[in-house]
MMTF fields as JSON, N, C-alpha, C and O atoms, coordinates in Angstrom:
{
  "mmtfVersion": "1.0.0",
  "mmtfProducer": "UNKNOWN",
  "numBonds": 423,
  "numAtoms": 424,
  "numGroups": 106,
  "numChains": 1,
  "numModels": 1,
  "chainsPerModel": [1],
  "groupsPerChain": [106],
  "chainIdList": ["A"],
  "bondAtomList": [4, 2, 8, 6, 12, 10, 16, 14, 20, 18, 24, 22, 28, 26, 32, 30, 36, 34, 40, 38, 44, 42, 48, 46, 52, 50, 56, 54, 60, 58, 64, 62, 68, 66, 72, 70, 76, 74, 80, 78, 84, 82, 88, 86, 92, 90, 96, 94, 100, 98, 104, 102, 108, 106, 112, 110, 116, 114, 120, 118, 124, 122, 128, 126, 132, 130, 136, 134, 140, 138, 144, 142, 148, 146, 152, 150, 156, 154, 160, 158, 164, 162, 168, 166, 172, 170, 176, 174, 180, 178, 184, 182, 188, 186, 192, 190, 196, 194, 200, 198, 204, 202, 208, 206, 212, 210, 216, 214, 220, 218, 224, 222, 228, 226, 232, 230, 236, 234, 240, 238, 244, 242, 248, 246, 252, 250, 256, 254, 260, 258, 264, 262, 268, 266, 272, 270, 276, 274, 280, 278, 284, 282, 288, 286, 292, 290, 296, 294, 300, 298, 304, 302, 308, 306, 312, 310, 316, 314, 320, 318, 324, 322, 328, 326, 332, 330, 336, 334, 340, 338, 344, 342, 348, 346, 352, 350, 356, 354, 360, 358, 364, 362, 368, 366, 372, 370, 376, 374, 380, 378, 384, 382, 388, 386, 392, 390, 396, 394, 400, 398, 404, 402, 408, 406, 412, 410, 416, 414, 420, 418],
  "bondOrderList": [1, 1, 1, 1, 1, 1, 1, 1, 1, 1, 1, 1, 1, 1, 1, 1, 1, 1, 1, 1, 1, 1, 1, 1, 1, 1, 1, 1, 1, 1, 1, 1, 1, 1, 1, 1, 1, 1, 1, 1, 1, 1, 1, 1, 1, 1, 1, 1, 1, 1, 1, 1, 1, 1, 1, 1, 1, 1, 1, 1, 1, 1, 1, 1, 1, 1, 1, 1, 1, 1, 1, 1, 1, 1, 1, 1, 1, 1, 1, 1, 1, 1, 1, 1, 1, 1, 1, 1, 1, 1, 1, 1, 1, 1, 1, 1, 1, 1, 1, 1, 1, 1, 1, 1, 1],
  "groupList": [{"groupName": "MET", "atomNameList": ["N", "CA", "C", "O"], "elementList": ["N", "C", "C", "O"], "formalChargeList": [0, 0, 0, 0], "bondAtomList": [1, 0, 2, 1, 3, 2], "bondOrderList": [1, 1, 2], "singleLetterCode": "M", "chemCompType": "L-PEPTIDE LINKING"}, {"groupName": "LEU", "atomNameList": ["N", "CA", "C", "O"], "elementList": ["N", "C", "C", "O"], "formalChargeList": [0, 0, 0, 0], "bondAtomList": [1, 0, 2, 1, 3, 2], "bondOrderList": [1, 1, 2], "singleLetterCode": "L", "chemCompType": "L-PEPTIDE LINKING"}, {"groupName": "ARG", "atomNameList": ["N", "CA", "C", "O"], "elementList": ["N", "C", "C", "O"], "formalChargeList": [0, 0, 0, 0], "bondAtomList": [1, 0, 2, 1, 3, 2], "bondOrderList": [1, 1, 2], "singleLetterCode": "R", "chemCompType": "L-PEPTIDE LINKING"}, {"groupName": "SER", "atomNameList": ["N", "CA", "C", "O"], "elementList": ["N", "C", "C", "O"], "formalChargeList": [0, 0, 0, 0], "bondAtomList": [1, 0, 2, 1, 3, 2], "bondOrderList": [1, 1, 2], "singleLetterCode": "S", "chemCompType": "L-PEPTIDE LINKING"}, {"groupName": "ILE", "atomNameList": ["N", "CA", "C", "O"], "elementList": ["N", "C", "C", "O"], "formalChargeList": [0, 0, 0, 0], "bondAtomList": [1, 0, 2, 1, 3, 2], "bondOrderList": [1, 1, 2], "singleLetterCode": "I", "chemCompType": "L-PEPTIDE LINKING"}, {"groupName": "ASN", "atomNameList": ["N", "CA", "C", "O"], "elementList": ["N", "C", "C", "O"], "formalChargeList": [0, 0, 0, 0], "bondAtomList": [1, 0, 2, 1, 3, 2], "bondOrderList": [1, 1, 2], "singleLetterCode": "N", "chemCompType": "L-PEPTIDE LINKING"}, {"groupName": "GLN", "atomNameList": ["N", "CA", "C", "O"], "elementList": ["N", "C", "C", "O"], "formalChargeList": [0, 0, 0, 0], "bondAtomList": [1, 0, 2, 1, 3, 2], "bondOrderList": [1, 1, 2], "singleLetterCode": "Q", "chemCompType": "L-PEPTIDE LINKING"}, {"groupName": "ASP", "atomNameList": ["N", "CA", "C", "O"], "elementList": ["N", "C", "C", "O"], "formalChargeList": [0, 0, 0, 0], "bondAtomList": [1, 0, 2, 1, 3, 2], "bondOrderList": [1, 1, 2], "singleLetterCode": "D", "chemCompType": "L-PEPTIDE LINKING"}, {"groupName": "GLY", "atomNameList": ["N", "CA", "C", "O"], "elementList": ["N", "C", "C", "O"], "formalChargeList": [0, 0, 0, 0], "bondAtomList": [1, 0, 2, 1, 3, 2], "bondOrderList": [1, 1, 2], "singleLetterCode": "G", "chemCompType": "PEPTIDE LINKING"}, {"groupName": "GLU", "atomNameList": ["N", "CA", "C", "O"], "elementList": ["N", "C", "C", "O"], "formalChargeList": [0, 0, 0, 0], "bondAtomList": [1, 0, 2, 1, 3, 2], "bondOrderList": [1, 1, 2], "singleLetterCode": "E", "chemCompType": "L-PEPTIDE LINKING"}, {"groupName": "ALA", "atomNameList": ["N", "CA", "C", "O"], "elementList": ["N", "C", "C", "O"], "formalChargeList": [0, 0, 0, 0], "bondAtomList": [1, 0, 2, 1, 3, 2], "bondOrderList": [1, 1, 2], "singleLetterCode": "A", "chemCompType": "L-PEPTIDE LINKING"}, {"groupName": "PHE", "atomNameList": ["N", "CA", "C", "O"], "elementList": ["N", "C", "C", "O"], "formalChargeList": [0, 0, 0, 0], "bondAtomList": [1, 0, 2, 1, 3, 2], "bondOrderList": [1, 1, 2], "singleLetterCode": "F", "chemCompType": "L-PEPTIDE LINKING"}, {"groupName": "VAL", "atomNameList": ["N", "CA", "C", "O"], "elementList": ["N", "C", "C", "O"], "formalChargeList": [0, 0, 0, 0], "bondAtomList": [1, 0, 2, 1, 3, 2], "bondOrderList": [1, 1, 2], "singleLetterCode": "V", "chemCompType": "L-PEPTIDE LINKING"}, {"groupName": "HIS", "atomNameList": ["N", "CA", "C", "O"], "elementList": ["N", "C", "C", "O"], "formalChargeList": [0, 0, 0, 0], "bondAtomList": [1, 0, 2, 1, 3, 2], "bondOrderList": [1, 1, 2], "singleLetterCode": "H", "chemCompType": "L-PEPTIDE LINKING"}, {"groupName": "CYS", "atomNameList": ["N", "CA", "C", "O"], "elementList": ["N", "C", "C", "O"], "formalChargeList": [0, 0, 0, 0], "bondAtomList": [1, 0, 2, 1, 3, 2], "bondOrderList": [1, 1, 2], "singleLetterCode": "C", "chemCompType": "L-PEPTIDE LINKING"}, {"groupName": "TYR", "atomNameList": ["N", "CA", "C", "O"], "elementList": ["N", "C", "C", "O"], "formalChargeList": [0, 0, 0, 0], "bondAtomList": [1, 0, 2, 1, 3, 2], "bondOrderList": [1, 1, 2], "singleLetterCode": "Y", "chemCompType": "L-PEPTIDE LINKING"}, {"groupName": "LYS", "atomNameList": ["N", "CA", "C", "O"], "elementList": ["N", "C", "C", "O"], "formalChargeList": [0, 0, 0, 0], "bondAtomList": [1, 0, 2, 1, 3, 2], "bondOrderList": [1, 1, 2], "singleLetterCode": "K", "chemCompType": "L-PEPTIDE LINKING"}, {"groupName": "THR", "atomNameList": ["N", "CA", "C", "O"], "elementList": ["N", "C", "C", "O"], "formalChargeList": [0, 0, 0, 0], "bondAtomList": [1, 0, 2, 1, 3, 2], "bondOrderList": [1, 1, 2], "singleLetterCode": "T", "chemCompType": "L-PEPTIDE LINKING"}],
  "groupTypeList": [0, 1, 2, 3, 0, 1, 4, 5, 6, 3, 7, 8, 9, 0, 6, 10, 8, 11, 1, 12, 10, 7, 9, 2, 6, 12, 11, 3, 12, 9, 12, 3, 8, 10, 12, 1, 7, 13, 3, 7, 2, 8, 11, 10, 14, 3, 8, 3, 8, 8, 4, 11, 10, 5, 8, 15, 14, 7, 9, 13, 15, 16, 9, 2, 12, 8, 16, 7, 12, 10, 12, 16, 4, 14, 12, 8, 10, 12, 16, 17, 10, 4, 3, 3, 7, 8, 3, 3, 8, 8, 2, 12, 2, 14, 15, 1, 4, 9, 10, 8, 9, 4, 17, 9, 12, 16],
  "groupIdList": [1, 2, 3, 4, 5, 6, 7, 8, 9, 10, 11, 12, 13, 14, 15, 16, 17, 18, 19, 20, 21, 22, 23, 24, 25, 26, 27, 28, 29, 30, 31, 32, 33, 34, 35, 36, 37, 38, 39, 40, 41, 42, 43, 44, 45, 46, 47, 48, 49, 50, 51, 52, 53, 54, 55, 56, 57, 58, 59, 60, 61, 62, 63, 64, 65, 66, 67, 68, 69, 70, 71, 72, 73, 74, 75, 76, 77, 78, 79, 80, 81, 82, 83, 84, 85, 86, 87, 88, 89, 90, 91, 92, 93, 94, 95, 96, 97, 98, 99, 100, 101, 102, 103, 104, 105, 106],
  "secStructList": [7, 2, 2, 2, 2, 2, 2, 2, 2, 7, 1, 1, 7, 3, 3, 3, 3, 3, 3, 3, 6, 6, 3, 3, 3, 3, 3, 3, 3, 7, 6, 6, 1, 7, 3, 3, 3, 7, 6, 6, 6, 1, 7, 7, 7, 7, 1, 6, 6, 2, 2, 2, 2, 2, 2, 2, 2, 2, 2, 2, 7, 7, 6, 6, 7, 7, 2, 2, 2, 2, 2, 2, 2, 2, 2, 2, 2, 2, 2, 2, 2, 2, 2, 2, 7, 6, 6, 7, 7, 1, 1, 7, 7, 3, 3, 3, 3, 3, 6, 6, 3, 3, 3, 3, 3, 7],
  "xCoordList": [242.386, 241.703, 240.723, 239.595, 241.138, 240.261, 239.056, 237.936, 239.282, 238.154, 237.155, 235.945, 237.658, 236.784, 235.941, 234.745, 236.558, 235.799, 234.727, 233.607, 235.062, 234.11, 232.897, 231.757, 233.151, 232.061, 231.231, 230.004, 231.872, 231.171, 230.578, 229.622, 231.107, 230.696, 230.324, 229.94, 230.416, 230.259, 229.151, 228.811, 228.6, 227.6, 228.175, 227.439, 229.456, 230.017, 231.515, 232.138, 232.096, 233.533, 234.215, 233.599, 235.498, 236.279, 237.637, 238.222, 238.129, 239.472, 240.267, 239.707, 241.557, 242.392, 243.822, 244.274, 244.529, 245.934, 246.683, 246.113, 247.952, 248.75, 250.221, 250.625, 251.011, 252.443, 253.166, 252.944, 254.027, 254.776, 256.256, 256.686, 257.032, 258.483, 258.804, 259.621, 258.156, 258.357, 257.928, 258.269, 257.196, 256.668, 255.154, 254.495, 254.619, 253.177, 252.522, 253.027, 251.398, 250.62, 249.158, 248.589, 248.56, 247.172, 246.427, 246.883, 245.279, 244.495, 243.031, 242.553, 242.336, 240.877, 240.384, 241.004, 239.266, 238.655, 237.288, 236.424, 237.094, 235.836, 234.799, 235.152, 233.535, 232.478, 232.675, 232.176, 233.384, 233.666, 234.732, 234.924, 235.425, 236.524, 237.885, 238.91, 237.911, 239.19, 239.92, 239.313, 241.21, 242.043, 242.926, 243.698, 242.812, 243.589, 244.606, 244.274, 245.835, 246.928, 247.032, 247.163, 246.973, 247.092, 248.28, 248.306, 249.253, 250.37, 251.169, 251.724, 251.234, 252.017, 251.402, 252.109, 250.109, 249.421, 249.318, 249.349, 249.198, 249.097, 247.687, 247.502, 246.692, 245.296, 244.45, 244.882, 243.243, 242.312, 240.929, 240.489, 240.241, 238.877, 238.082, 238.571, 236.872, 236.049, 234.584, 234.252, 233.734, 232.303, 231.811, 232.589, 230.526, 229.942, 230.543, 230.623, 230.961, 231.578, 233.093, 233.753, 233.649, 235.095, 235.864, 236.961, 235.297, 236.002, 236.164, 237.184, 235.159, 235.234, 236.184, 236.959, 236.116, 237.018, 238.469, 239.369, 238.697, 240.055, 240.594, 241.756, 239.758, 240.181, 240.566, 241.566, 239.765, 240.053, 241.388, 242.223, 241.583, 242.827, 244.028, 245.102, 243.854, 244.95, 245.41, 246.604, 244.462, 244.78, 245.368, 246.248, 244.899, 245.267, 246.289, 246.954, 246.421, 247.307, 248.772, 249.157, 249.577, 251.029, 251.662, 251.051, 252.871, 253.591, 253.786, 253.995, 253.715, 254.043, 253.189, 253.698, 251.917, 251.044, 250.806, 250.842, 250.565, 250.244, 248.822, 248.047, 248.478, 247.149, 246.03, 244.968, 246.223, 245.17, 244.894, 243.74, 245.949, 245.795, 245.173, 244.305, 245.612, 245.061, 243.555, 242.799, 243.124, 241.69, 240.944, 239.861, 241.513, 240.874, 240.738, 239.716, 241.777, 241.715, 240.634, 239.872, 240.571, 239.563, 238.16, 237.314, 237.911, 236.593, 236.273, 235.147, 237.249, 237.037, 236.709, 235.862, 237.376, 237.109, 235.692, 234.998, 235.264, 233.903, 232.865, 231.858, 233.097, 232.162, 232.064, 230.977, 233.199, 233.193, 232.393, 231.609, 232.587, 231.84, 230.341, 229.539, 229.963, 228.541, 227.913, 226.799, 228.626, 228.048, 228.066, 227.325, 228.91, 229.055, 228.347, 228.135, 227.981, 227.401, 226.083, 226.033, 225.039, 223.71, 223.553, 222.618, 224.444, 224.338, 225.225, 225.1, 226.118, 227.005, 226.29, 225.381, 226.712, 226.138, 225.642, 226.148, 224.654, 224.177, 225.076, 225.477, 225.384, 226.194, 227.673, 228.102, 228.442, 229.883, 230.596, 230.244, 231.594, 232.407, 233.858, 234.329, 234.567, 235.994, 236.703, 236.353, 237.701, 238.458, 239.928, 240.461, 240.575, 242.018, 242.593, 242.237, 243.482, 244.068, 245.532, 246.318, 245.883, 247.257, 247.69, 247.053, 248.77, 249.394, 248.36, 248.394, 247.444, 246.458, 245.279, 244.362, 245.274, 244.169, 243.321, 243.846, 242.015, 241.08, 240.209, 239.543, 240.216, 239.428, 238.531, 239.0, 237.244, 236.333, 236.515, 236.513, 236.673, 236.824, 235.438, 234.683, 235.098, 233.756, 233.807, 232.772],
  "yCoordList": [115.743, 114.921, 115.782, 115.357, 116.989, 117.846, 118.317, 118.337, 118.696, 119.116, 117.978, 118.199, 116.759, 115.596, 115.388, 115.116, 115.513, 115.377, 116.448, 116.169, 117.662, 118.762, 118.494, 118.691, 118.049, 117.79, 116.594, 116.634, 115.534, 114.288, 114.198, 113.447, 114.936, 114.69, 115.919, 115.785, 117.094, 118.284, 119.184, 119.169, 119.965, 120.957, 122.364, 123.324, 122.515, 123.856, 123.848, 123.07, 124.731, 124.894, 123.709, 122.949, 123.577, 122.5, 123.045, 123.862, 122.602, 122.941, 121.64, 120.575, 121.72, 120.523, 120.921, 121.999, 120.039, 120.286, 118.978, 117.939, 119.022, 117.811, 118.169, 119.298, 117.192, 117.363, 116.448, 115.237, 117.016, 116.236, 116.543, 117.685, 115.517, 115.671, 116.886, 117.727, 116.966, 118.049, 119.42, 120.437, 119.46, 120.735, 120.702, 119.911, 121.57, 121.64, 122.3, 123.293, 121.746, 122.341, 122.375, 121.349, 123.555, 123.736, 124.481, 125.521, 123.946, 124.533, 124.636, 123.889, 125.565, 125.562, 125.456, 125.979, 124.775, 124.629, 125.283, 124.849, 126.323, 127.06, 126.306, 125.409, 126.659, 125.996, 126.183, 125.383, 127.21, 127.448, 126.496, 126.392, 125.799, 124.917, 125.575, 124.928, 126.853, 127.547, 126.957, 126.706, 126.737, 126.201, 127.333, 127.922, 127.636, 128.699, 128.099, 127.21, 128.581, 128.069, 128.876, 130.1, 128.175, 128.793, 128.21, 128.245, 127.68, 126.973, 127.853, 127.36, 129.15, 130.039, 130.176, 130.503, 129.935, 130.091, 128.778, 128.773, 127.675, 126.375, 125.841, 124.661, 126.671, 126.237, 127.199, 128.306, 126.766, 127.613, 127.455, 126.339, 128.569, 128.572, 129.595, 130.694, 129.247, 130.206, 129.936, 129.094, 130.639, 130.489, 131.48, 132.278, 131.433, 132.417, 132.337, 133.354, 131.169, 131.017, 131.012, 130.727, 131.331, 131.284, 132.17, 131.816, 133.323, 134.227, 133.589, 133.787, 132.824, 132.143, 130.945, 130.699, 130.207, 129.066, 129.529, 128.883, 130.654, 131.209, 131.585, 131.317, 132.204, 132.569, 131.351, 131.362, 130.291, 129.044, 128.469, 128.07, 128.429, 127.877, 128.744, 128.222, 130.072, 130.96, 130.633, 130.67, 130.316, 130.029, 128.637, 128.463, 127.64, 126.249, 125.629, 124.656, 126.171, 125.567, 125.812, 126.92, 124.775, 124.843, 124.119, 123.219, 124.503, 123.833, 122.348, 121.971, 121.536, 120.106, 119.319, 118.425, 119.633, 118.828, 117.474, 117.362, 116.457, 115.139, 115.109, 116.038, 114.03, 113.985, 113.941, 114.514, 113.281, 113.246, 114.649, 115.029, 115.405, 116.782, 117.653, 118.478, 117.474, 118.259, 118.025, 118.967, 116.784, 116.468, 117.135, 117.686, 117.091, 117.739, 119.248, 119.84, 119.866, 121.3, 121.586, 122.542, 120.769, 120.936, 120.832, 121.688, 119.804, 119.604, 120.745, 121.244, 121.161, 122.278, 123.57, 124.342, 123.813, 125.022, 125.002, 126.019, 123.857, 123.751, 123.895, 124.579, 123.264, 123.396, 124.846, 125.325, 125.543, 126.95, 127.779, 128.642, 127.522, 128.248, 127.989, 128.916, 126.738, 126.386, 127.082, 127.597, 127.099, 127.686, 129.215, 129.851, 129.812, 131.269, 131.965, 133.177, 131.221, 131.818, 131.135, 129.917, 131.905, 131.351, 130.685, 129.908, 130.968, 130.377, 129.149, 128.435, 128.9, 127.743, 126.497, 126.567, 125.392, 124.123, 123.34, 123.485, 122.513, 121.662, 120.46, 119.838, 120.144, 118.956, 119.33, 120.176, 118.702, 118.948, 117.626, 116.614, 117.647, 116.446, 116.787, 117.863, 115.873, 116.035, 114.828, 113.683, 115.094, 114.03, 114.158, 115.26, 113.01, 112.946, 112.504, 111.443, 113.318, 113.022, 112.674, 113.488, 111.438, 110.96, 110.193, 109.208, 110.631, 109.927, 109.364, 108.18, 110.217, 109.791, 109.041, 108.681, 108.794, 108.083, 109.082, 109.923, 108.993, 109.901, 109.09, 108.143, 109.472, 108.779, 109.776, 110.809, 109.481, 110.366, 110.14, 109.003, 111.238, 111.178, 111.264, 112.188, 110.314, 110.271, 110.602, 110.615],
  "zCoordList": [89.399, 90.371, 91.172, 91.421, 91.58, 92.376, 91.57, 92.08, 90.309, 89.467, 89.314, 89.358, 89.133, 88.994, 90.242, 90.144, 91.419, 92.672, 92.777, 93.206, 92.39, 92.476, 91.594, 92.013, 90.384, 89.447, 89.889, 89.799, 90.362, 90.663, 92.056, 92.252, 93.045, 94.419, 95.215, 96.377, 94.657, 95.47, 94.95, 93.767, 95.862, 95.498, 95.516, 95.287, 95.778, 95.896, 95.867, 95.144, 96.669, 96.688, 97.359, 98.105, 97.072, 97.672, 98.075, 97.364, 99.197, 99.66, 99.685, 99.946, 99.419, 99.472, 99.767, 99.381, 100.456, 100.73, 100.775, 101.111, 100.439, 100.546, 100.659, 100.383, 101.067, 101.267, 100.29, 100.292, 99.456, 98.485, 98.677, 98.514, 99.025, 99.206, 100.069, 99.696, 101.22, 102.185, 101.671, 102.275, 100.579, 100.082, 100.166, 99.492, 101.0, 101.214, 100.007, 99.484, 99.569, 98.49, 98.921, 99.295, 98.867, 99.294, 98.2, 97.724, 97.802, 96.727, 97.133, 97.986, 96.514, 96.567, 95.133, 94.208, 94.963, 93.646, 93.717, 94.479, 92.926, 92.913, 92.086, 91.32, 92.233, 91.466, 89.968, 89.176, 89.574, 88.152, 87.616, 86.404, 88.523, 88.134, 88.283, 88.07, 88.648, 88.851, 90.049, 91.09, 89.903, 90.971, 91.494, 90.737, 92.794, 93.419, 94.382, 95.166, 94.323, 95.152, 96.452, 96.421, 97.599, 98.921, 99.693, 100.923, 98.967, 99.598, 100.544, 101.526, 100.264, 101.121, 102.509, 103.462, 102.639, 103.925, 104.698, 105.928, 103.98, 104.646, 104.759, 105.057, 104.529, 104.563, 103.749, 103.427, 103.421, 102.674, 103.268, 103.545, 103.464, 103.98, 103.187, 102.923, 102.809, 102.078, 102.371, 103.206, 101.698, 101.923, 102.958, 103.48, 103.257, 104.17, 105.569, 106.258, 105.998, 107.316, 107.269, 108.268, 106.095, 105.913, 106.868, 107.3, 107.204, 108.127, 109.505, 110.166, 109.939, 111.232, 111.156, 112.08, 110.055, 109.859, 109.757, 110.295, 109.062, 108.966, 110.333, 110.639, 111.16, 112.519, 113.329, 114.047, 113.212, 113.927, 113.45, 114.262, 112.132, 111.586, 111.946, 112.248, 111.915, 112.329, 113.747, 114.044, 114.61, 116.01, 116.215, 117.058, 115.459, 115.734, 114.774, 115.131, 113.58, 112.585, 112.925, 113.299, 112.793, 112.949, 111.763, 111.187, 111.402, 110.319, 110.636, 111.789, 109.624, 109.704, 110.695, 111.371, 110.79, 111.648, 110.985, 109.759, 111.79, 111.259, 110.739, 110.968, 110.031, 109.413, 110.438, 110.193, 111.586, 112.605, 113.153, 113.348, 113.397, 113.889, 112.799, 113.085, 111.553, 110.442, 110.298, 110.063, 110.439, 110.362, 111.516, 111.315, 112.727, 113.883, 113.667, 114.013, 113.093, 112.813, 111.774, 111.913, 110.749, 109.698, 110.274, 110.013, 111.045, 111.656, 112.616, 112.631, 113.416, 114.338, 113.608, 114.058, 112.479, 111.695, 111.136, 111.162, 110.637, 110.087, 111.198, 111.016, 112.338, 113.466, 113.933, 114.259, 113.963, 114.351, 113.348, 113.741, 112.068, 111.037, 111.162, 111.05, 111.391, 111.509, 112.711, 112.619, 113.847, 115.058, 115.037, 115.786, 114.184, 114.176, 113.026, 113.072, 112.003, 110.797, 110.462, 110.295, 110.365, 110.108, 108.752, 108.559, 107.806, 106.472, 106.29, 105.295, 107.244, 107.13, 107.632, 108.459, 107.125, 107.56, 106.372, 105.259, 106.612, 105.531, 105.38, 106.363, 104.164, 103.892, 103.884, 103.099, 104.755, 104.857, 104.655, 105.261, 103.804, 103.579, 103.849, 103.481, 104.489, 104.735, 104.131, 104.417, 103.294, 102.635, 102.969, 103.098, 103.107, 103.277, 101.931, 101.42, 101.36, 100.051, 100.271, 100.756, 99.9, 100.082, 98.857, 98.483, 98.223, 97.09, 96.117, 95.782, 95.67, 94.694, 95.275, 94.537, 96.573, 97.224, 97.982, 98.712, 97.812, 98.471, 99.412, 98.994, 100.704, 101.72, 102.412, 102.89, 102.474, 103.199, 104.699, 105.17, 105.443, 106.886, 107.485, 107.18, 108.331, 108.928, 110.383, 111.05]
}
């Protein structure tokens, strides 16, 4: 599903995370189609502003956050990357992935 989204809707890298039966799973999908597992950390950030987004997530991320809080953390991390890195920005999409359903967060 993630590879399909990358090919059909994205211009670059993609991050995704979900919770299945109390087991968190977090992946990034590279432009090459490689899927990397970041489940041990709880989140994934990359790209030119990734260092700033990682710092934001390190400070704000907590285990078992609800989806509203997770979306706020995601948006805050992207905003921090955009304001701190001259190459970050452009088109940003945030999706909520739940039980096979993908919803774009606006």
